[in-house]
């Protein structure tokens, strides 16, 4: 009898009790809007920003309505205008090119390597096409940040980091999001902290952050922030920066604060699960496990592996056979977007040229989530199922 997995790949943990209690306090107060404070009361949203800046080591932080909104706000703050071109990853999720399109700009896609990071050679070749790189640390894979920053600094290209999958990760000891001029995080349910929807933006640049605060819809209440620049900086931007409302409310902030306080432990728990799957899949014929560089201190709340140069039919068989045994694999190589997977050529509002080396990698990427509701035993079982099904399809194909 074949083993079957019965867990849910979309089931996250409950909100910690302190978060639930804090949310109840906010609701009982009726003061859900971040600027609705009594006297010298500090709002949950302002406290969240202060704590997030401390956690990341940034000077400033801003809480907003979503990760996608945080990215679009960063693009606006650095001065991206309609018609501009913005470099970004070919391997990412739809909200990334979507944020670029939301400001009327055009994505210029940069390829992906077999290590699932941005292709620095392709980036070097395209650096003269834009003034901004929106770098997506897609699925938690971090490229050589030293090399990337040297390239971008050399060309005068500003880097905005999309850290939706790297909250808590580091490169060479530096937190992910601390290399570029601004970094965006998501607190949507499937990311590393869960407020249903939500986003965070960090920066050390006073003027960029003052613009971001104004953009997020602070009216003239910016002095109620605890992780924003001083009023003199706002004086320079406040009449020329539009209000594009996208604030975070106190309810979401209340739910998030206790989660951020335990982020380190959560990251360790994800990585323990990742390593069990990694060990379970190592050495499977036909399957490539992603090598992780020494300098990368990753946080893997999902797992990727490659079936490089497999036929579409064989990949579909693996996906189907794993699904039959309860293991939900997402394939980034499908010609049509399915669920959250899509390819750069699926975003037809953003014209692109074919990238054969990137297409080869995308065609081979399989992806699964590893929510913390899975035990280490669950992860070992998932790996055994994938290994067995990959092996039998591979044997059929080669035998
Ligand atoms: C989720 C996600 C975002 C956007 O976050 P939302 O909070 O859903 O808007 C951006 N980039 C990547 C890579 C994501 O996975």
PDB file of C-alpha atoms in Angstrom, residues 89-264:
ATOM      1  CA  UNK A  89      13.336  39.080 -12.215  1.00  0.00           C
ATOM      2  CA  UNK A  90      11.834  36.835 -14.890  1.00  0.00           C
ATOM      3  CA  UNK A  91      11.250  34.251 -12.124  1.00  0.00           C
ATOM      4  CA  UNK A  92       8.902  35.905  -9.645  1.00  0.00           C
ATOM      5  CA  UNK A  93       5.219  36.205  -8.817  1.00  0.00           C
ATOM      6  CA  UNK A  94       2.615  38.364 -10.533  1.00  0.00           C
ATOM      7  CA  UNK A  95       2.496  41.223  -7.941  1.00  0.00           C
ATOM      8  CA  UNK A  96       6.091  42.175  -8.856  1.00  0.00           C
ATOM      9  CA  UNK A  97       5.580  43.095 -12.535  1.00  0.00           C
ATOM     10  CA  UNK A  98       2.118  44.207 -11.381  1.00  0.00           C
ATOM     11  CA  UNK A  99       3.608  46.820  -9.034  1.00  0.00           C
ATOM     12  CA  UNK A 100       5.749  48.132 -11.910  1.00  0.00           C
ATOM     13  CA  UNK A 101       2.696  48.309 -14.172  1.00  0.00           C
ATOM     14  CA  UNK A 102       0.729  50.081 -11.412  1.00  0.00           C
ATOM     15  CA  UNK A 103       2.992  53.121 -11.715  1.00  0.00           C
ATOM     16  CA  UNK A 104       2.746  53.060 -15.511  1.00  0.00           C
ATOM     17  CA  UNK A 105       6.283  51.706 -15.969  1.00  0.00           C
ATOM     18  CA  UNK A 106       7.492  48.742 -18.052  1.00  0.00           C
ATOM     19  CA  UNK A 107       9.264  45.701 -16.618  1.00  0.00           C
ATOM     20  CA  UNK A 108      12.510  44.590 -18.273  1.00  0.00           C
ATOM     21  CA  UNK A 109      12.898  40.948 -17.293  1.00  0.00           C
ATOM     22  CA  UNK A 110      16.255  39.548 -16.196  1.00  0.00           C
ATOM     23  CA  UNK A 111      16.890  35.809 -16.417  1.00  0.00           C
ATOM     24  CA  UNK A 112      17.140  33.174 -13.705  1.00  0.00           C
ATOM     25  CA  UNK A 113      19.999  30.713 -13.097  1.00  0.00           C
ATOM     26  CA  UNK A 114      19.843  27.037 -12.112  1.00  0.00           C
ATOM     27  CA  UNK A 115      20.435  28.252  -8.540  1.00  0.00           C
ATOM     28  CA  UNK A 116      17.062  30.075  -8.892  1.00  0.00           C
ATOM     29  CA  UNK A 117      18.599  33.532  -8.487  1.00  0.00           C
ATOM     30  CA  UNK A 118      18.807  36.476 -10.856  1.00  0.00           C
ATOM     31  CA  UNK A 119      21.353  35.915 -13.641  1.00  0.00           C
ATOM     32  CA  UNK A 120      24.058  38.517 -12.998  1.00  0.00           C
ATOM     33  CA  UNK A 121      25.467  38.253 -16.537  1.00  0.00           C
ATOM     34  CA  UNK A 122      22.046  38.958 -18.011  1.00  0.00           C
ATOM     35  CA  UNK A 123      21.629  41.796 -15.489  1.00  0.00           C
ATOM     36  CA  UNK A 124      24.990  43.298 -16.482  1.00  0.00           C
ATOM     37  CA  UNK A 125      23.928  43.199 -20.130  1.00  0.00           C
ATOM     38  CA  UNK A 126      20.644  45.030 -19.393  1.00  0.00           C
ATOM     39  CA  UNK A 127      21.798  47.542 -16.743  1.00  0.00           C
ATOM     40  CA  UNK A 128      21.866  50.406 -19.223  1.00  0.00           C
ATOM     41  CA  UNK A 129      18.139  50.025 -19.897  1.00  0.00           C
ATOM     42  CA  UNK A 130      16.847  51.365 -16.562  1.00  0.00           C
ATOM     43  CA  UNK A 131      17.672  53.392 -13.452  1.00  0.00           C
ATOM     44  CA  UNK A 132      15.988  51.016 -11.021  1.00  0.00           C
ATOM     45  CA  UNK A 133      16.186  47.273 -10.326  1.00  0.00           C
ATOM     46  CA  UNK A 134      13.264  45.743  -8.439  1.00  0.00           C
ATOM     47  CA  UNK A 135      15.051  42.654  -7.115  1.00  0.00           C
ATOM     48  CA  UNK A 136      12.749  39.827  -6.090  1.00  0.00           C
ATOM     49  CA  UNK A 137      14.333  37.321  -3.709  1.00  0.00           C
ATOM     50  CA  UNK A 138      11.946  34.824  -5.189  1.00  0.00           C
ATOM     51  CA  UNK A 139      11.147  31.802  -3.022  1.00  0.00           C
ATOM     52  CA  UNK A 140      13.867  32.828  -0.580  1.00  0.00           C
ATOM     53  CA  UNK A 141      16.836  32.322  -2.938  1.00  0.00           C
ATOM     54  CA  UNK A 142      19.350  35.146  -2.457  1.00  0.00           C
ATOM     55  CA  UNK A 143      21.874  35.964  -5.176  1.00  0.00           C
ATOM     56  CA  UNK A 144      25.465  37.092  -4.525  1.00  0.00           C
ATOM     57  CA  UNK A 145      24.473  40.463  -3.056  1.00  0.00           C
ATOM     58  CA  UNK A 146      28.030  41.786  -3.044  1.00  0.00           C
ATOM     59  CA  UNK A 147      28.366  41.188  -6.779  1.00  0.00           C
ATOM     60  CA  UNK A 148      24.862  42.484  -7.511  1.00  0.00           C
ATOM     61  CA  UNK A 149      25.345  45.709  -5.548  1.00  0.00           C
ATOM     62  CA  UNK A 150      28.757  46.298  -7.170  1.00  0.00           C
ATOM     63  CA  UNK A 151      27.160  45.980 -10.614  1.00  0.00           C
ATOM     64  CA  UNK A 152      24.220  48.241  -9.775  1.00  0.00           C
ATOM     65  CA  UNK A 153      26.260  50.837  -7.887  1.00  0.00           C
ATOM     66  CA  UNK A 154      28.724  50.935 -10.775  1.00  0.00           C
ATOM     67  CA  UNK A 155      25.921  51.656 -13.232  1.00  0.00           C
ATOM     68  CA  UNK A 156      24.052  54.093 -10.950  1.00  0.00           C
ATOM     69  CA  UNK A 157      21.064  51.720 -10.773  1.00  0.00           C
ATOM     70  CA  UNK A 158      19.018  51.943  -7.559  1.00  0.00           C
ATOM     71  CA  UNK A 159      17.997  48.634  -6.010  1.00  0.00           C
ATOM     72  CA  UNK A 160      14.610  48.064  -4.381  1.00  0.00           C
ATOM     73  CA  UNK A 161      14.401  44.665  -2.688  1.00  0.00           C
ATOM     74  CA  UNK A 162      11.255  42.571  -2.714  1.00  0.00           C
ATOM     75  CA  UNK A 163      11.692  40.539   0.472  1.00  0.00           C
ATOM     76  CA  UNK A 164       8.271  38.877   0.455  1.00  0.00           C
ATOM     77  CA  UNK A 165      10.073  35.523   0.831  1.00  0.00           C
ATOM     78  CA  UNK A 166      13.170  36.588   2.777  1.00  0.00           C
ATOM     79  CA  UNK A 167      11.872  38.226   5.958  1.00  0.00           C
ATOM     80  CA  UNK A 168      14.397  37.020   8.554  1.00  0.00           C
ATOM     81  CA  UNK A 169      17.017  35.829   6.029  1.00  0.00           C
ATOM     82  CA  UNK A 170      20.569  37.179   5.722  1.00  0.00           C
ATOM     83  CA  UNK A 171      23.365  37.397   3.162  1.00  0.00           C
ATOM     84  CA  UNK A 172      26.844  37.400   4.708  1.00  0.00           C
ATOM     85  CA  UNK A 173      25.246  38.304   8.034  1.00  0.00           C
ATOM     86  CA  UNK A 174      23.362  41.320   6.635  1.00  0.00           C
ATOM     87  CA  UNK A 175      19.547  41.056   6.827  1.00  0.00           C
ATOM     88  CA  UNK A 176      17.824  40.647   3.477  1.00  0.00           C
ATOM     89  CA  UNK A 177      16.451  44.082   2.624  1.00  0.00           C
ATOM     90  CA  UNK A 178      19.460  45.998   3.949  1.00  0.00           C
ATOM     91  CA  UNK A 179      21.382  46.149   0.659  1.00  0.00           C
ATOM     92  CA  UNK A 180      19.142  48.289  -1.527  1.00  0.00           C
ATOM     93  CA  UNK A 181      17.743  51.798  -0.981  1.00  0.00           C
ATOM     94  CA  UNK A 182      14.367  50.422   0.115  1.00  0.00           C
ATOM     95  CA  UNK A 183      12.965  46.965   0.828  1.00  0.00           C
ATOM     96  CA  UNK A 184       9.393  45.689   0.860  1.00  0.00           C
ATOM     97  CA  UNK A 185       7.962  42.803   2.904  1.00  0.00           C
ATOM     98  CA  UNK A 186       4.557  41.162   2.846  1.00  0.00           C
ATOM     99  CA  UNK A 187       2.542  40.021   5.863  1.00  0.00           C
ATOM    100  CA  UNK A 188      -0.074  38.319   3.757  1.00  0.00           C
ATOM    101  CA  UNK A 189      -1.153  34.915   5.109  1.00  0.00           C
ATOM    102  CA  UNK A 190       1.325  32.808   3.118  1.00  0.00           C
ATOM    103  CA  UNK A 191       4.461  34.791   4.018  1.00  0.00           C
ATOM    104  CA  UNK A 192       6.623  34.830   7.169  1.00  0.00           C
ATOM    105  CA  UNK A 193       4.169  36.753   9.342  1.00  0.00           C
ATOM    106  CA  UNK A 194       0.397  36.598   8.961  1.00  0.00           C
ATOM    107  CA  UNK A 195      -2.026  39.501   9.206  1.00  0.00           C
ATOM    108  CA  UNK A 196      -4.231  38.328   6.350  1.00  0.00           C
ATOM    109  CA  UNK A 197      -3.030  41.253   4.243  1.00  0.00           C
ATOM    110  CA  UNK A 198      -0.278  43.719   5.000  1.00  0.00           C
ATOM    111  CA  UNK A 199       3.122  45.061   4.010  1.00  0.00           C
ATOM    112  CA  UNK A 200       6.192  46.733   5.465  1.00  0.00           C
ATOM    113  CA  UNK A 201       8.747  49.025   3.899  1.00  0.00           C
ATOM    114  CA  UNK A 202      12.191  49.887   5.292  1.00  0.00           C
ATOM    115  CA  UNK A 203      14.914  52.357   4.358  1.00  0.00           C
ATOM    116  CA  UNK A 204      17.768  54.404   5.780  1.00  0.00           C
ATOM    117  CA  UNK A 205      17.071  57.257   3.359  1.00  0.00           C
ATOM    118  CA  UNK A 206      15.146  60.052   5.104  1.00  0.00           C
ATOM    119  CA  UNK A 207      13.755  61.674   1.992  1.00  0.00           C
ATOM    120  CA  UNK A 208      12.614  58.398   0.420  1.00  0.00           C
ATOM    121  CA  UNK A 209      10.889  57.384   3.649  1.00  0.00           C
ATOM    122  CA  UNK A 210       9.232  60.774   4.100  1.00  0.00           C
ATOM    123  CA  UNK A 211       7.830  60.420   0.588  1.00  0.00           C
ATOM    124  CA  UNK A 212       6.676  56.868   1.316  1.00  0.00           C
ATOM    125  CA  UNK A 213       4.884  57.988   4.497  1.00  0.00           C
ATOM    126  CA  UNK A 214       3.116  60.787   2.601  1.00  0.00           C
ATOM    127  CA  UNK A 215       2.268  58.431  -0.280  1.00  0.00           C
ATOM    128  CA  UNK A 216       0.767  55.873   2.136  1.00  0.00           C
ATOM    129  CA  UNK A 217      -1.800  58.451   3.245  1.00  0.00           C
ATOM    130  CA  UNK A 218      -0.543  60.134   6.401  1.00  0.00           C
ATOM    131  CA  UNK A 219      -2.200  63.497   5.655  1.00  0.00           C
ATOM    132  CA  UNK A 220      -0.200  65.849   7.884  1.00  0.00           C
ATOM    133  CA  UNK A 221      -0.096  63.405  10.805  1.00  0.00           C
ATOM    134  CA  UNK A 222       3.407  62.097  10.112  1.00  0.00           C
ATOM    135  CA  UNK A 223       4.632  63.223  13.530  1.00  0.00           C
ATOM    136  CA  UNK A 224       2.700  60.299  15.035  1.00  0.00           C
ATOM    137  CA  UNK A 225       5.183  57.883  13.477  1.00  0.00           C
ATOM    138  CA  UNK A 226       7.966  56.408  15.605  1.00  0.00           C
ATOM    139  CA  UNK A 227      10.195  55.139  12.794  1.00  0.00           C
ATOM    140  CA  UNK A 228       9.948  58.026  10.306  1.00  0.00           C
ATOM    141  CA  UNK A 229      12.258  60.994   9.621  1.00  0.00           C
ATOM    142  CA  UNK A 230      11.881  64.318  11.463  1.00  0.00           C
ATOM    143  CA  UNK A 231       9.418  67.061  10.447  1.00  0.00           C
ATOM    144  CA  UNK A 232      12.112  69.051   8.632  1.00  0.00           C
ATOM    145  CA  UNK A 233      12.331  66.270   6.027  1.00  0.00           C
ATOM    146  CA  UNK A 234       8.551  66.240   5.583  1.00  0.00           C
ATOM    147  CA  UNK A 235       8.646  70.004   4.994  1.00  0.00           C
ATOM    148  CA  UNK A 236      10.556  69.321   1.768  1.00  0.00           C
ATOM    149  CA  UNK A 237       8.112  66.713   0.400  1.00  0.00           C
ATOM    150  CA  UNK A 238       4.695  67.238   1.920  1.00  0.00           C
ATOM    151  CA  UNK A 239       3.194  69.559  -0.693  1.00  0.00           C
ATOM    152  CA  UNK A 240       4.531  67.683  -3.699  1.00  0.00           C
ATOM    153  CA  UNK A 241       3.823  64.070  -2.745  1.00  0.00           C
ATOM    154  CA  UNK A 242       0.361  62.715  -3.527  1.00  0.00           C
ATOM    155  CA  UNK A 243      -1.681  60.728  -1.000  1.00  0.00           C
ATOM    156  CA  UNK A 244      -2.281  57.260  -2.432  1.00  0.00           C
ATOM    157  CA  UNK A 245      -3.986  55.717   0.577  1.00  0.00           C
ATOM    158  CA  UNK A 246      -2.657  52.328   1.618  1.00  0.00           C
ATOM    159  CA  UNK A 247      -2.132  52.512   5.386  1.00  0.00           C
ATOM    160  CA  UNK A 248      -2.013  49.565   7.723  1.00  0.00           C
ATOM    161  CA  UNK A 249      -4.591  49.616  10.540  1.00  0.00           C
ATOM    162  CA  UNK A 250      -4.026  48.933  14.235  1.00  0.00           C
ATOM    163  CA  UNK A 251      -5.817  45.595  14.133  1.00  0.00           C
ATOM    164  CA  UNK A 252      -3.350  44.058  11.710  1.00  0.00           C
ATOM    165  CA  UNK A 253      -0.426  45.678  13.488  1.00  0.00           C
ATOM    166  CA  UNK A 254      -1.601  44.204  16.807  1.00  0.00           C
ATOM    167  CA  UNK A 255      -1.747  40.732  15.269  1.00  0.00           C
ATOM    168  CA  UNK A 256       1.746  41.119  13.800  1.00  0.00           C
ATOM    169  CA  UNK A 257       3.763  42.455  16.745  1.00  0.00           C
ATOM    170  CA  UNK A 258       3.934  39.176  18.720  1.00  0.00           C
ATOM    171  CA  UNK A 259       4.691  37.282  15.506  1.00  0.00           C
ATOM    172  CA  UNK A 260       7.701  39.477  14.748  1.00  0.00           C
ATOM    173  CA  UNK A 261       8.932  38.996  18.294  1.00  0.00           C
ATOM    174  CA  UNK A 262       9.239  35.249  17.623  1.00  0.00           C
ATOM    175  CA  UNK A 263      10.378  35.479  13.986  1.00  0.00           C
ATOM    176  CA  UNK A 264      13.785  33.926  14.712  1.00  0.00           C
TER     177      UNK A 264
END
